[in-house]
Amino acid sequence: MTVLSDFVVVSNRLPVDRTDDENEPWRRSPGGLVAALDPVMRSNSGAWVGWPGQPDVALEPFEFDGLRLVPVELSSDDVQLYYEGFSNDTIWPLYHDVIATPTYHRTWWDAYVKVNERFAAAASEHAAEGATVWVHDYQLQLVPKMLRELRPDLTIGYFHHIPFPAYGIYAQLPWRKQVLEGLLGADVIGFQRVADAGNFARAVRRQLGYDTKAGSIAVPTEDGVRTAIARAYPISIDASVYDDLARRPEIRARAAEIRESLGNPKAILLGVDRLDYTKGIGHRLKAYGELLNDGRLSVHDVILVQVASPSRERVQTYMELRDEIELAVGRINGDSDELGFSAIQYLHHSYPREEMVALYLAADVMLVTALRDGMNLVAKEYVASRVDGGGALVLSEFTGAADELTQAIKVNPHDIAGLKDAIMQAIEMPEKEGNRRMRALRRRVRENDVARWSQRFLTDLDAIRRARA
Ligand code: G6P
């Protein structure tokens, strides 16, 4: 018999990773979302609907570490057309200001509709009467409307983790009306930045002609009008986890070991990204390579550690990006390295959270140069880990995080000269100024943590539920 839940989370991926270990086939993925929703899930006998991350895996719902997980199966065709195709080769580039060219295929759209229907059906099957369902991210934009049609009794929230583009860009999407209608099935539609919520409201006015006012949208229904809310709820991390880890003696020792192994340079620069064209890794490398070439930096004094975790490796644009980045790294190292001194240490891996915190502690300067990014949680992780008050953050103004982390050194990553100056400013920043900035950054990340984010969103959603009851 299906167990019904009062609170259901729906996201493309389940919050667990499949492992190769027979004795422990699943491991909780370290994402902040799970931690944020954990208390709500437990107190409401919650369920999580999502894809287990591999094609053609058919699994019954199961309990894991106190979470009820409802796997949704995707065939290899679904993975190709819905996930790699429409989600990551149409919507992803379009919503990130067409940094890469979006591809529009009707077969991808058809698969997107079909898979969204499957997620909506699974959520509907596991939601109790009057339950709250929280749908996440761009892979599932049609689920809110589909779910409302299946289950008008539900209260539905949707959170968009990536940017929502300006109307002139959004208007390219051949299915622009359907996507807006899909999202408007939710009672609360959350965005990272005020600008994203504004872009969405404008698209709704222009495409559907609905009235929007201060984040409220009048959605016509069969028997009148329903109000949907579109507002900014900037996401964050569980700052205390990073703070605690960074205070552990073994992690501090590991940070010292990392510095030692890199030859104790005067400055360690760090980049940590999914290997994605939105992250501006190439711009960062160009600026750094020029600084070495100009003689403003020397491989005797400085090293850049670039962690680039593998991502969406079967999508053509990502394959090309990898070649481009690895070519650039090879060139810079070839031009600048000396025996025993390397310009860039490039790591195409992902690492456990403990190792990342040690790396954050070891790095003097964190470089976040995204060309467009919904939030950028790496910037927040770095700040939360700097319990010593040290370190400097260079932050692209095109990230959601830039709206909050105002004490970072802001950059326009397209302006290579400006980016070079910003890197130098970070390296040469007087300790006192650096500490003052880091204190302010840390205060912000501590105050607006992921628990506060989910609480703000769910409070607004609950207000709608109560108003309707
Ligand atoms: C971004 C998206 C997430 C996505 C993640 C990893 O942060 O907002 O929805 O899960 O990237 O990408 P992947 O395609 O591996 O799930």
Short mmCIF file of C-alpha atoms and ligand atoms in Angstrom, two decimals:
data_model
loop_
_atom_site.label_atom_id
_atom_site.label_comp_id
_atom_site.label_asym_id
_atom_site.label_seq_id
_atom_site.Cartn_x
_atom_site.Cartn_y
_atom_site.Cartn_z
CA MET A 1 0.00 0.00 0.00
CA THR A 2 1.28 3.46 -0.86
CA VAL A 3 2.22 5.55 2.15
CA LEU A 4 0.81 9.06 1.81
CA SER A 5 2.83 12.11 2.83
CA ASP A 6 1.82 15.58 3.96
CA PHE A 7 4.97 17.09 2.51
CA VAL A 8 6.45 16.01 -0.82
CA VAL A 9 9.61 17.34 -2.44
CA VAL A 10 10.05 16.80 -6.17
CA SER A 11 13.40 17.34 -7.89
CA ASN A 12 15.11 15.87 -10.93
CA ARG A 13 17.64 14.03 -8.76
CA LEU A 14 16.98 12.18 -5.53
CA PRO A 15 19.04 13.46 -2.58
CA VAL A 16 21.10 10.25 -2.50
CA ASP A 17 23.94 9.02 -4.67
CA ARG A 18 24.26 5.45 -5.87
CA THR A 19 27.62 3.94 -4.82
CA ASP A 20 29.55 0.92 -6.08
CA ASP A 21 29.62 -0.52 -2.59
CA GLU A 22 27.25 -3.51 -2.31
CA ASN A 23 26.90 -3.08 1.44
CA GLU A 24 26.07 0.59 1.14
CA PRO A 25 24.39 1.06 -2.27
CA TRP A 26 23.14 4.59 -1.43
CA ARG A 27 24.86 7.51 0.22
CA ARG A 28 23.22 10.79 1.18
CA SER A 29 24.45 13.42 -1.27
CA PRO A 30 26.02 16.33 0.56
CA GLY A 31 23.75 18.96 -1.04
CA GLY A 32 22.39 21.68 1.22
CA LEU A 33 18.85 21.13 0.06
CA VAL A 34 18.54 17.82 1.90
CA ALA A 35 19.86 19.35 5.11
CA ALA A 36 17.49 22.32 4.79
CA LEU A 37 14.44 20.19 4.23
CA ASP A 38 15.34 17.45 6.67
CA PRO A 39 13.46 18.90 9.69
CA VAL A 40 10.36 19.66 7.59
CA MET A 41 10.48 16.20 6.05
CA ARG A 42 10.72 14.49 9.41
CA SER A 43 7.96 16.44 11.14
CA ASN A 44 5.55 15.94 8.23
CA SER A 45 6.37 12.35 7.28
CA GLY A 46 7.78 13.73 4.07
CA ALA A 47 8.63 11.99 0.80
CA TRP A 48 11.15 12.90 -1.91
CA VAL A 49 10.37 12.15 -5.56
CA GLY A 50 13.32 12.09 -7.98
CA TRP A 51 15.48 10.25 -10.48
CA PRO A 52 18.18 7.94 -9.06
CA GLY A 53 20.72 9.32 -11.56
CA GLN A 54 21.15 6.28 -13.82
CA PRO A 55 19.08 5.23 -16.86
CA ASP A 56 16.70 2.27 -16.78
CA VAL A 57 16.74 1.80 -13.01
CA ALA A 58 13.31 0.71 -11.83
CA LEU A 59 13.00 0.86 -8.05
CA GLU A 60 10.14 0.73 -5.60
CA PRO A 61 9.87 3.56 -3.06
CA PHE A 62 12.26 2.95 -0.16
CA GLU A 63 13.33 4.39 3.17
CA PHE A 64 16.85 5.68 3.53
CA ASP A 65 18.27 7.28 6.65
CA GLY A 66 14.79 8.27 7.76
CA LEU A 67 13.82 9.73 4.36
CA ARG A 68 11.08 8.23 2.19
CA LEU A 69 12.40 8.17 -1.36
CA VAL A 70 10.25 7.70 -4.44
CA PRO A 71 12.41 6.90 -7.50
CA VAL A 72 11.21 7.96 -10.95
CA GLU A 73 12.58 5.84 -13.77
CA LEU A 74 14.14 7.44 -16.85
CA SER A 75 14.96 5.33 -19.89
CA SER A 76 18.17 6.06 -21.78
CA ASP A 77 16.05 7.87 -24.39
CA ASP A 78 14.53 10.00 -21.63
CA VAL A 79 18.00 10.82 -20.32
CA GLN A 80 19.11 11.84 -23.79
CA LEU A 81 16.05 13.86 -24.80
CA TYR A 82 14.64 15.23 -21.54
CA TYR A 83 17.79 15.58 -19.35
CA GLU A 84 20.75 16.09 -21.70
CA GLY A 85 18.58 17.60 -24.44
CA PHE A 86 15.76 19.88 -23.34
CA SER A 87 16.92 20.53 -19.76
CA ASN A 88 20.63 20.98 -20.37
CA ASP A 89 20.92 21.97 -24.01
CA THR A 90 17.79 24.11 -24.40
CA ILE A 91 16.71 25.59 -21.07
CA TRP A 92 20.14 25.75 -19.36
CA PRO A 93 21.89 27.84 -22.06
CA LEU A 94 18.76 29.94 -22.75
CA TYR A 95 18.25 30.82 -19.09
CA HIS A 96 21.96 31.62 -18.66
CA ASP A 97 21.70 34.46 -21.17
CA VAL A 98 22.58 32.29 -24.19
CA ILE A 99 26.28 32.05 -23.23
CA ALA A 100 26.09 28.89 -25.34
CA THR A 101 23.56 28.61 -28.15
CA PRO A 102 20.35 26.83 -27.10
CA THR A 103 19.12 24.06 -29.36
CA TYR A 104 15.40 23.79 -30.02
CA HIS A 105 14.13 20.34 -30.97
CA ARG A 106 10.46 19.36 -30.92
CA THR A 107 11.36 15.78 -29.99
CA TRP A 108 13.20 17.08 -26.90
CA TRP A 109 10.17 19.15 -25.93
CA ASP A 110 7.87 16.13 -26.33
CA ALA A 111 10.13 14.10 -24.04
CA TYR A 112 10.23 16.96 -21.51
CA VAL A 113 6.40 17.01 -21.39
CA LYS A 114 6.23 13.24 -21.01
CA VAL A 115 8.81 13.06 -18.23
CA ASN A 116 7.29 16.02 -16.38
CA GLU A 117 3.96 14.12 -16.50
CA ARG A 118 5.68 11.14 -14.90
CA PHE A 119 7.07 13.23 -12.05
CA ALA A 120 3.69 14.90 -11.52
CA ALA A 121 1.94 11.50 -11.40
CA ALA A 122 4.46 10.16 -8.85
CA ALA A 123 4.05 13.23 -6.64
CA SER A 124 0.27 12.99 -6.91
CA GLU A 125 0.31 9.31 -5.97
CA HIS A 126 2.31 9.92 -2.79
CA ALA A 127 0.70 13.15 -1.55
CA ALA A 128 -1.95 12.97 1.18
CA GLU A 129 -5.18 14.97 0.94
CA GLY A 130 -4.36 18.69 1.29
CA ALA A 131 -0.58 18.05 1.31
CA THR A 132 2.11 20.57 0.41
CA VAL A 133 4.30 19.72 -2.58
CA TRP A 134 7.54 21.59 -3.27
CA VAL A 135 8.86 21.24 -6.84
CA HIS A 136 12.46 22.18 -7.66
CA ASP A 137 14.21 23.61 -10.65
CA TYR A 138 14.19 24.02 -14.41
CA GLN A 139 13.97 20.34 -15.30
CA LEU A 140 10.41 20.27 -13.90
CA GLN A 141 8.78 23.55 -14.91
CA LEU A 142 5.58 21.89 -16.16
CA VAL A 143 5.00 19.84 -13.02
CA PRO A 144 3.16 22.55 -11.00
CA LYS A 145 0.34 22.89 -13.56
CA MET A 146 0.13 19.14 -14.22
CA LEU A 147 -0.05 18.45 -10.52
CA ARG A 148 -2.73 21.08 -9.91
CA GLU A 149 -4.86 19.47 -12.61
CA LEU A 150 -4.44 16.04 -11.04
CA ARG A 151 -4.85 17.24 -7.47
CA PRO A 152 -6.57 20.60 -6.92
CA ASP A 153 -6.48 19.96 -3.16
CA LEU A 154 -2.68 20.39 -2.96
CA THR A 155 -0.69 23.50 -2.08
CA ILE A 156 2.15 23.72 -4.59
CA GLY A 157 5.46 25.57 -4.38
CA TYR A 158 8.15 25.80 -7.04
CA PHE A 159 11.71 27.04 -6.58
CA HIS A 160 13.85 28.01 -9.56
CA HIS A 161 17.54 27.48 -8.72
CA ILE A 162 18.94 29.07 -11.89
CA PRO A 163 18.46 32.54 -13.42
CA PHE A 164 15.24 33.51 -15.17
CA PRO A 165 16.32 35.51 -18.25
CA ALA A 166 15.21 38.92 -19.49
CA TYR A 167 12.15 38.86 -21.71
CA GLY A 168 14.05 39.50 -24.96
CA ILE A 169 15.94 36.25 -24.39
CA TYR A 170 13.12 34.20 -22.90
CA ALA A 171 10.97 35.06 -25.92
CA GLN A 172 13.15 32.79 -28.10
CA LEU A 173 11.67 29.69 -26.52
CA PRO A 174 9.18 28.12 -28.95
CA TRP A 175 7.21 26.77 -25.95
CA ARG A 176 7.38 30.00 -23.95
CA LYS A 177 3.65 30.11 -23.17
CA GLN A 178 3.44 26.48 -22.03
CA VAL A 179 6.41 26.88 -19.68
CA LEU A 180 4.94 30.01 -18.06
CA GLU A 181 1.59 28.27 -17.65
CA GLY A 182 3.38 25.26 -16.18
CA LEU A 183 5.11 27.37 -13.54
CA LEU A 184 1.94 29.31 -12.76
CA GLY A 185 0.38 26.09 -11.53
CA ALA A 186 2.32 26.80 -8.31
CA ASP A 187 1.00 28.98 -5.49
CA VAL A 188 4.46 30.36 -4.74
CA ILE A 189 7.16 30.59 -7.43
CA GLY A 190 10.52 31.34 -5.84
CA PHE A 191 13.57 32.84 -7.56
CA GLN A 192 17.14 33.55 -6.47
CA ARG A 193 17.19 37.27 -7.19
CA VAL A 194 14.67 40.11 -7.28
CA ALA A 195 15.68 40.59 -10.94
CA ASP A 196 14.70 36.98 -11.81
CA ALA A 197 11.25 37.40 -10.25
CA GLY A 198 10.87 40.67 -12.21
CA ASN A 199 11.88 38.99 -15.48
CA PHE A 200 9.33 36.24 -14.86
CA ALA A 201 6.50 38.70 -14.10
CA ARG A 202 7.31 40.64 -17.27
CA ALA A 203 7.23 37.46 -19.38
CA VAL A 204 3.86 36.58 -17.85
CA ARG A 205 2.45 40.05 -18.68
CA ARG A 206 3.82 40.03 -22.23
CA GLN A 207 2.98 36.44 -23.14
CA LEU A 208 -0.17 35.72 -21.20
CA GLY A 209 -1.52 39.22 -20.49
CA TYR A 210 -2.14 38.47 -16.79
CA ASP A 211 -2.04 41.29 -14.23
CA THR A 212 1.02 41.28 -12.01
CA LYS A 213 1.63 43.63 -9.11
CA ALA A 214 4.43 43.60 -6.54
CA GLY A 215 5.05 39.90 -6.88
CA SER A 216 1.37 38.87 -7.03
CA ILE A 217 0.05 37.41 -10.25
CA ALA A 218 -3.66 37.11 -11.02
CA VAL A 219 -4.07 33.70 -12.66
CA PRO A 220 -7.46 33.17 -14.31
CA THR A 221 -9.19 29.92 -13.34
CA GLU A 222 -12.45 28.25 -14.38
CA ASP A 223 -14.35 29.94 -11.57
CA GLY A 224 -12.50 33.22 -11.14
CA VAL A 225 -8.97 34.25 -10.30
CA ARG A 226 -6.24 32.66 -8.18
CA THR A 227 -3.27 34.59 -6.82
CA ALA A 228 0.21 33.19 -7.37
CA ILE A 229 3.22 34.77 -5.70
CA ALA A 230 6.53 35.25 -7.58
CA ARG A 231 9.25 36.49 -5.28
CA ALA A 232 12.98 36.24 -4.51
CA TYR A 233 14.16 33.79 -1.84
CA PRO A 234 17.96 33.69 -2.15
CA ILE A 235 19.15 30.20 -1.31
CA SER A 236 22.09 29.50 0.96
CA ILE A 237 24.10 26.75 2.62
CA ASP A 238 24.09 25.17 6.05
CA ALA A 239 26.79 27.57 7.27
CA SER A 240 27.25 25.85 10.63
CA VAL A 241 28.37 22.60 8.96
CA TYR A 242 31.21 24.44 7.20
CA ASP A 243 32.04 26.41 10.32
CA ASP A 244 32.25 23.22 12.41
CA LEU A 245 34.36 21.38 9.85
CA ALA A 246 36.76 24.29 9.51
CA ARG A 247 37.41 24.24 13.27
CA ARG A 248 38.32 20.54 13.34
CA PRO A 249 42.02 20.01 14.05
CA GLU A 250 42.38 17.30 11.40
CA ILE A 251 40.92 19.56 8.71
CA ARG A 252 43.18 22.45 9.72
CA ALA A 253 46.12 20.06 9.60
CA ARG A 254 45.02 18.95 6.15
CA ALA A 255 44.88 22.61 5.03
CA ALA A 256 48.48 23.08 6.19
CA GLU A 257 49.46 19.88 4.43
CA ILE A 258 47.89 21.12 1.18
CA ARG A 259 49.86 24.39 1.41
CA GLU A 260 53.02 22.44 2.10
CA SER A 261 52.44 20.08 -0.82
CA LEU A 262 52.04 23.07 -3.14
CA GLY A 263 55.43 24.36 -2.02
CA ASN A 264 54.19 26.94 0.51
CA PRO A 265 53.71 29.67 -2.07
CA LYS A 266 53.01 33.28 -1.02
CA ALA A 267 49.50 33.02 -2.46
CA ILE A 268 47.21 30.16 -3.38
CA LEU A 269 44.37 31.09 -5.71
CA LEU A 270 41.43 28.72 -5.91
CA GLY A 271 38.62 28.04 -8.36
CA VAL A 272 35.95 25.41 -7.61
CA ASP A 273 33.28 24.79 -10.21
CA ARG A 274 31.29 22.19 -12.05
CA LEU A 275 32.96 22.12 -15.45
CA ASP A 276 30.29 24.34 -17.01
CA TYR A 277 30.51 27.15 -19.57
CA THR A 278 28.52 29.44 -17.28
CA LYS A 279 31.31 29.49 -14.72
CA GLY A 280 33.77 31.71 -16.63
CA ILE A 281 36.71 29.34 -16.05
CA GLY A 282 38.28 30.36 -19.37
CA HIS A 283 38.08 34.08 -18.47
CA ARG A 284 39.74 33.35 -15.12
CA LEU A 285 42.55 31.39 -16.80
CA LYS A 286 43.09 34.13 -19.36
CA ALA A 287 43.45 36.81 -16.67
CA TYR A 288 45.79 34.66 -14.60
CA GLY A 289 47.89 33.63 -17.61
CA GLU A 290 48.31 37.29 -18.59
CA LEU A 291 49.36 38.27 -15.06
CA LEU A 292 52.11 35.66 -15.25
CA ASN A 293 53.09 36.76 -18.74
CA ASP A 294 53.17 40.44 -17.75
CA GLY A 295 55.45 39.59 -14.83
CA ARG A 296 52.93 40.94 -12.31
CA LEU A 297 52.85 37.41 -10.83
CA SER A 298 55.49 34.71 -10.75
CA VAL A 299 55.16 30.92 -10.46
CA HIS A 300 57.67 31.15 -7.60
CA ASP A 301 55.09 33.01 -5.50
CA VAL A 302 51.67 31.93 -6.64
CA ILE A 303 49.68 28.91 -7.79
CA LEU A 304 46.12 28.51 -9.04
CA VAL A 305 44.31 25.37 -7.93
CA GLN A 306 41.36 24.75 -10.23
CA VAL A 307 38.91 22.05 -9.20
CA ALA A 308 36.59 21.34 -12.13
CA SER A 309 34.12 18.63 -11.25
CA PRO A 310 32.89 16.52 -14.17
CA SER A 311 29.40 17.45 -15.32
CA ARG A 312 26.93 16.54 -18.12
CA GLU A 313 29.74 14.88 -20.01
CA ARG A 314 27.62 13.58 -22.87
CA VAL A 315 26.39 17.02 -23.91
CA GLN A 316 28.43 18.32 -26.86
CA THR A 317 28.92 21.87 -25.51
CA TYR A 318 30.36 20.43 -22.29
CA MET A 319 32.74 18.17 -24.23
CA GLU A 320 33.96 21.17 -26.21
CA LEU A 321 34.35 23.22 -23.05
CA ARG A 322 36.48 20.54 -21.45
CA ASP A 323 38.82 20.50 -24.44
CA GLU A 324 39.03 24.29 -24.41
CA ILE A 325 39.81 24.53 -20.70
CA GLU A 326 42.33 21.71 -20.74
CA LEU A 327 44.07 23.26 -23.73
CA ALA A 328 44.26 26.62 -21.94
CA VAL A 329 45.62 25.00 -18.75
CA GLY A 330 48.23 23.10 -20.77
CA ARG A 331 49.30 26.27 -22.62
CA ILE A 332 49.63 28.38 -19.48
CA ASN A 333 51.54 25.67 -17.65
CA GLY A 334 53.75 25.09 -20.68
CA ASP A 335 54.53 28.79 -20.99
CA SER A 336 54.98 29.60 -17.30
CA ASP A 337 56.06 26.49 -15.39
CA GLU A 338 59.59 26.07 -14.19
CA LEU A 339 61.05 22.87 -12.81
CA GLY A 340 59.42 22.40 -9.43
CA PHE A 341 57.04 25.38 -9.91
CA SER A 342 53.68 25.05 -11.56
CA ALA A 343 51.23 27.81 -12.53
CA ILE A 344 48.05 25.76 -12.34
CA GLN A 345 47.10 22.57 -10.57
CA TYR A 346 44.06 21.35 -12.48
CA LEU A 347 41.85 18.68 -10.89
CA HIS A 348 39.02 17.14 -12.91
CA HIS A 349 37.36 15.43 -9.93
CA SER A 350 34.86 16.02 -7.18
CA TYR A 351 35.96 15.81 -3.57
CA PRO A 352 34.24 15.11 -0.27
CA ARG A 353 33.13 18.10 1.75
CA GLU A 354 35.95 17.67 4.33
CA GLU A 355 38.59 18.00 1.62
CA MET A 356 36.86 21.03 0.15
CA VAL A 357 36.84 22.81 3.49
CA ALA A 358 40.58 22.11 3.89
CA LEU A 359 41.14 23.55 0.43
CA TYR A 360 39.05 26.63 1.23
CA LEU A 361 41.14 27.16 4.38
CA ALA A 362 44.36 26.74 2.44
CA ALA A 363 43.44 29.25 -0.29
CA ASP A 364 44.29 32.92 0.07
CA VAL A 365 42.02 34.01 -2.75
CA MET A 366 38.81 32.41 -4.02
CA LEU A 367 37.96 33.20 -7.64
CA VAL A 368 34.29 33.08 -8.61
CA THR A 369 34.09 34.49 -12.13
CA ALA A 370 30.79 33.07 -13.41
CA LEU A 371 29.34 34.74 -16.50
CA ARG A 372 25.88 34.00 -15.14
CA ASP A 373 24.94 31.99 -12.06
CA GLY A 374 21.64 31.62 -10.19
CA MET A 375 23.35 31.91 -6.80
CA ASN A 376 26.85 30.29 -6.61
CA LEU A 377 27.01 28.42 -3.36
CA VAL A 378 30.79 27.89 -3.62
CA ALA A 379 31.25 31.58 -2.75
CA LYS A 380 29.16 31.06 0.38
CA GLU A 381 30.95 27.83 1.30
CA TYR A 382 34.30 29.61 1.11
CA VAL A 383 33.12 32.41 3.38
CA ALA A 384 31.52 30.01 5.88
CA SER A 385 34.76 28.00 6.05
CA ARG A 386 37.00 31.00 6.82
CA VAL A 387 36.63 30.76 10.61
CA ASP A 388 40.12 32.28 10.83
CA GLY A 389 38.83 35.52 9.29
CA GLY A 390 41.40 35.20 6.49
CA GLY A 391 41.03 34.83 2.74
CA ALA A 392 39.64 37.10 0.05
CA LEU A 393 36.73 36.54 -2.29
CA VAL A 394 36.73 37.77 -5.89
CA LEU A 395 33.11 37.55 -7.00
CA SER A 396 31.43 38.05 -10.36
CA GLU A 397 28.63 40.58 -10.33
CA PHE A 398 26.64 38.17 -12.52
CA THR A 399 26.01 35.72 -9.67
CA GLY A 400 23.01 35.78 -7.36
CA ALA A 401 25.49 35.76 -4.47
CA ALA A 402 26.76 39.21 -5.52
CA ASP A 403 23.45 40.76 -4.41
CA GLU A 404 24.18 39.61 -0.84
CA LEU A 405 27.97 39.39 -0.56
CA THR A 406 28.57 43.08 -1.04
CA GLN A 407 31.95 43.07 0.76
CA ALA A 408 33.53 40.78 -1.83
CA ILE A 409 35.81 42.21 -4.53
CA LYS A 410 33.31 42.52 -7.38
CA VAL A 411 34.30 41.82 -10.95
CA ASN A 412 32.90 41.85 -14.44
CA PRO A 413 34.60 38.68 -15.77
CA HIS A 414 34.32 39.91 -19.36
CA ASP A 415 36.62 42.80 -18.48
CA ILE A 416 39.95 40.96 -18.42
CA ALA A 417 41.95 44.06 -17.42
CA GLY A 418 39.54 44.67 -14.52
CA LEU A 419 39.67 41.00 -13.54
CA LYS A 420 43.49 41.10 -13.47
CA ASP A 421 43.43 44.18 -11.23
CA ALA A 422 40.88 42.52 -8.94
CA ILE A 423 43.08 39.41 -8.58
CA MET A 424 46.04 41.63 -7.70
CA GLN A 425 43.92 43.62 -5.26
CA ALA A 426 42.90 40.37 -3.53
CA ILE A 427 46.48 39.08 -3.34
CA GLU A 428 47.79 42.38 -2.02
CA MET A 429 44.92 43.23 0.30
CA PRO A 430 46.14 44.49 3.68
CA GLU A 431 45.29 41.97 6.40
CA LYS A 432 43.17 44.42 8.36
CA GLU A 433 40.95 45.27 5.41
CA GLY A 434 40.71 41.60 4.46
CA ASN A 435 39.59 40.65 7.96
CA ARG A 436 37.03 43.45 8.06
CA ARG A 437 35.53 42.36 4.75
CA MET A 438 35.51 38.68 5.73
CA ARG A 439 33.75 39.49 9.01
CA ALA A 440 30.95 41.24 7.13
CA LEU A 441 30.68 38.41 4.59
CA ARG A 442 30.54 35.80 7.34
CA ARG A 443 27.80 37.69 9.17
CA ARG A 444 25.64 37.68 6.05
CA VAL A 445 26.16 33.96 5.32
CA ARG A 446 25.46 33.05 8.94
CA GLU A 447 22.27 35.10 9.10
CA ASN A 448 20.75 34.01 5.81
CA ASP A 449 21.45 30.30 5.91
CA VAL A 450 19.57 27.53 4.15
CA ALA A 451 17.21 26.93 7.07
CA ARG A 452 16.09 30.56 6.92
CA TRP A 453 15.64 30.22 3.15
CA SER A 454 13.33 27.21 3.36
CA GLN A 455 11.49 28.72 6.29
CA ARG A 456 10.78 31.96 4.36
CA PHE A 457 9.53 30.03 1.34
CA LEU A 458 7.39 27.59 3.32
CA THR A 459 5.90 30.37 5.47
CA ASP A 460 4.62 32.14 2.35
CA LEU A 461 3.32 28.86 0.97
CA ASP A 462 1.57 28.09 4.23
CA ALA A 463 -0.08 31.53 4.30
CA ILE A 464 -1.67 30.71 0.92
CA ARG A 465 -2.77 27.29 2.14
CA ARG A 466 -4.43 28.80 5.23
CA ALA A 467 -6.10 31.60 3.23
CA ARG A 468 -7.68 28.96 1.00
CA ALA A 469 -8.80 26.63 3.76
C1 G6P B 1 22.64 23.15 -10.94
C2 G6P B 1 21.13 22.96 -11.05
C3 G6P B 1 20.69 21.70 -10.33
C4 G6P B 1 21.52 20.51 -10.79
C5 G6P B 1 23.01 20.79 -10.59
C6 G6P B 1 23.91 19.65 -11.07
O1 G6P B 1 22.98 23.51 -9.65
O2 G6P B 1 20.45 24.09 -10.56
O3 G6P B 1 19.31 21.45 -10.58
O4 G6P B 1 21.14 19.34 -10.11
O5 G6P B 1 23.34 21.97 -11.31
O6 G6P B 1 23.65 19.32 -12.39
P1 G6P B 1 23.15 17.87 -12.84
O7 G6P B 1 22.77 18.03 -14.26
O8 G6P B 1 24.33 16.98 -12.64
O9 G6P B 1 22.00 17.47 -11.95
#
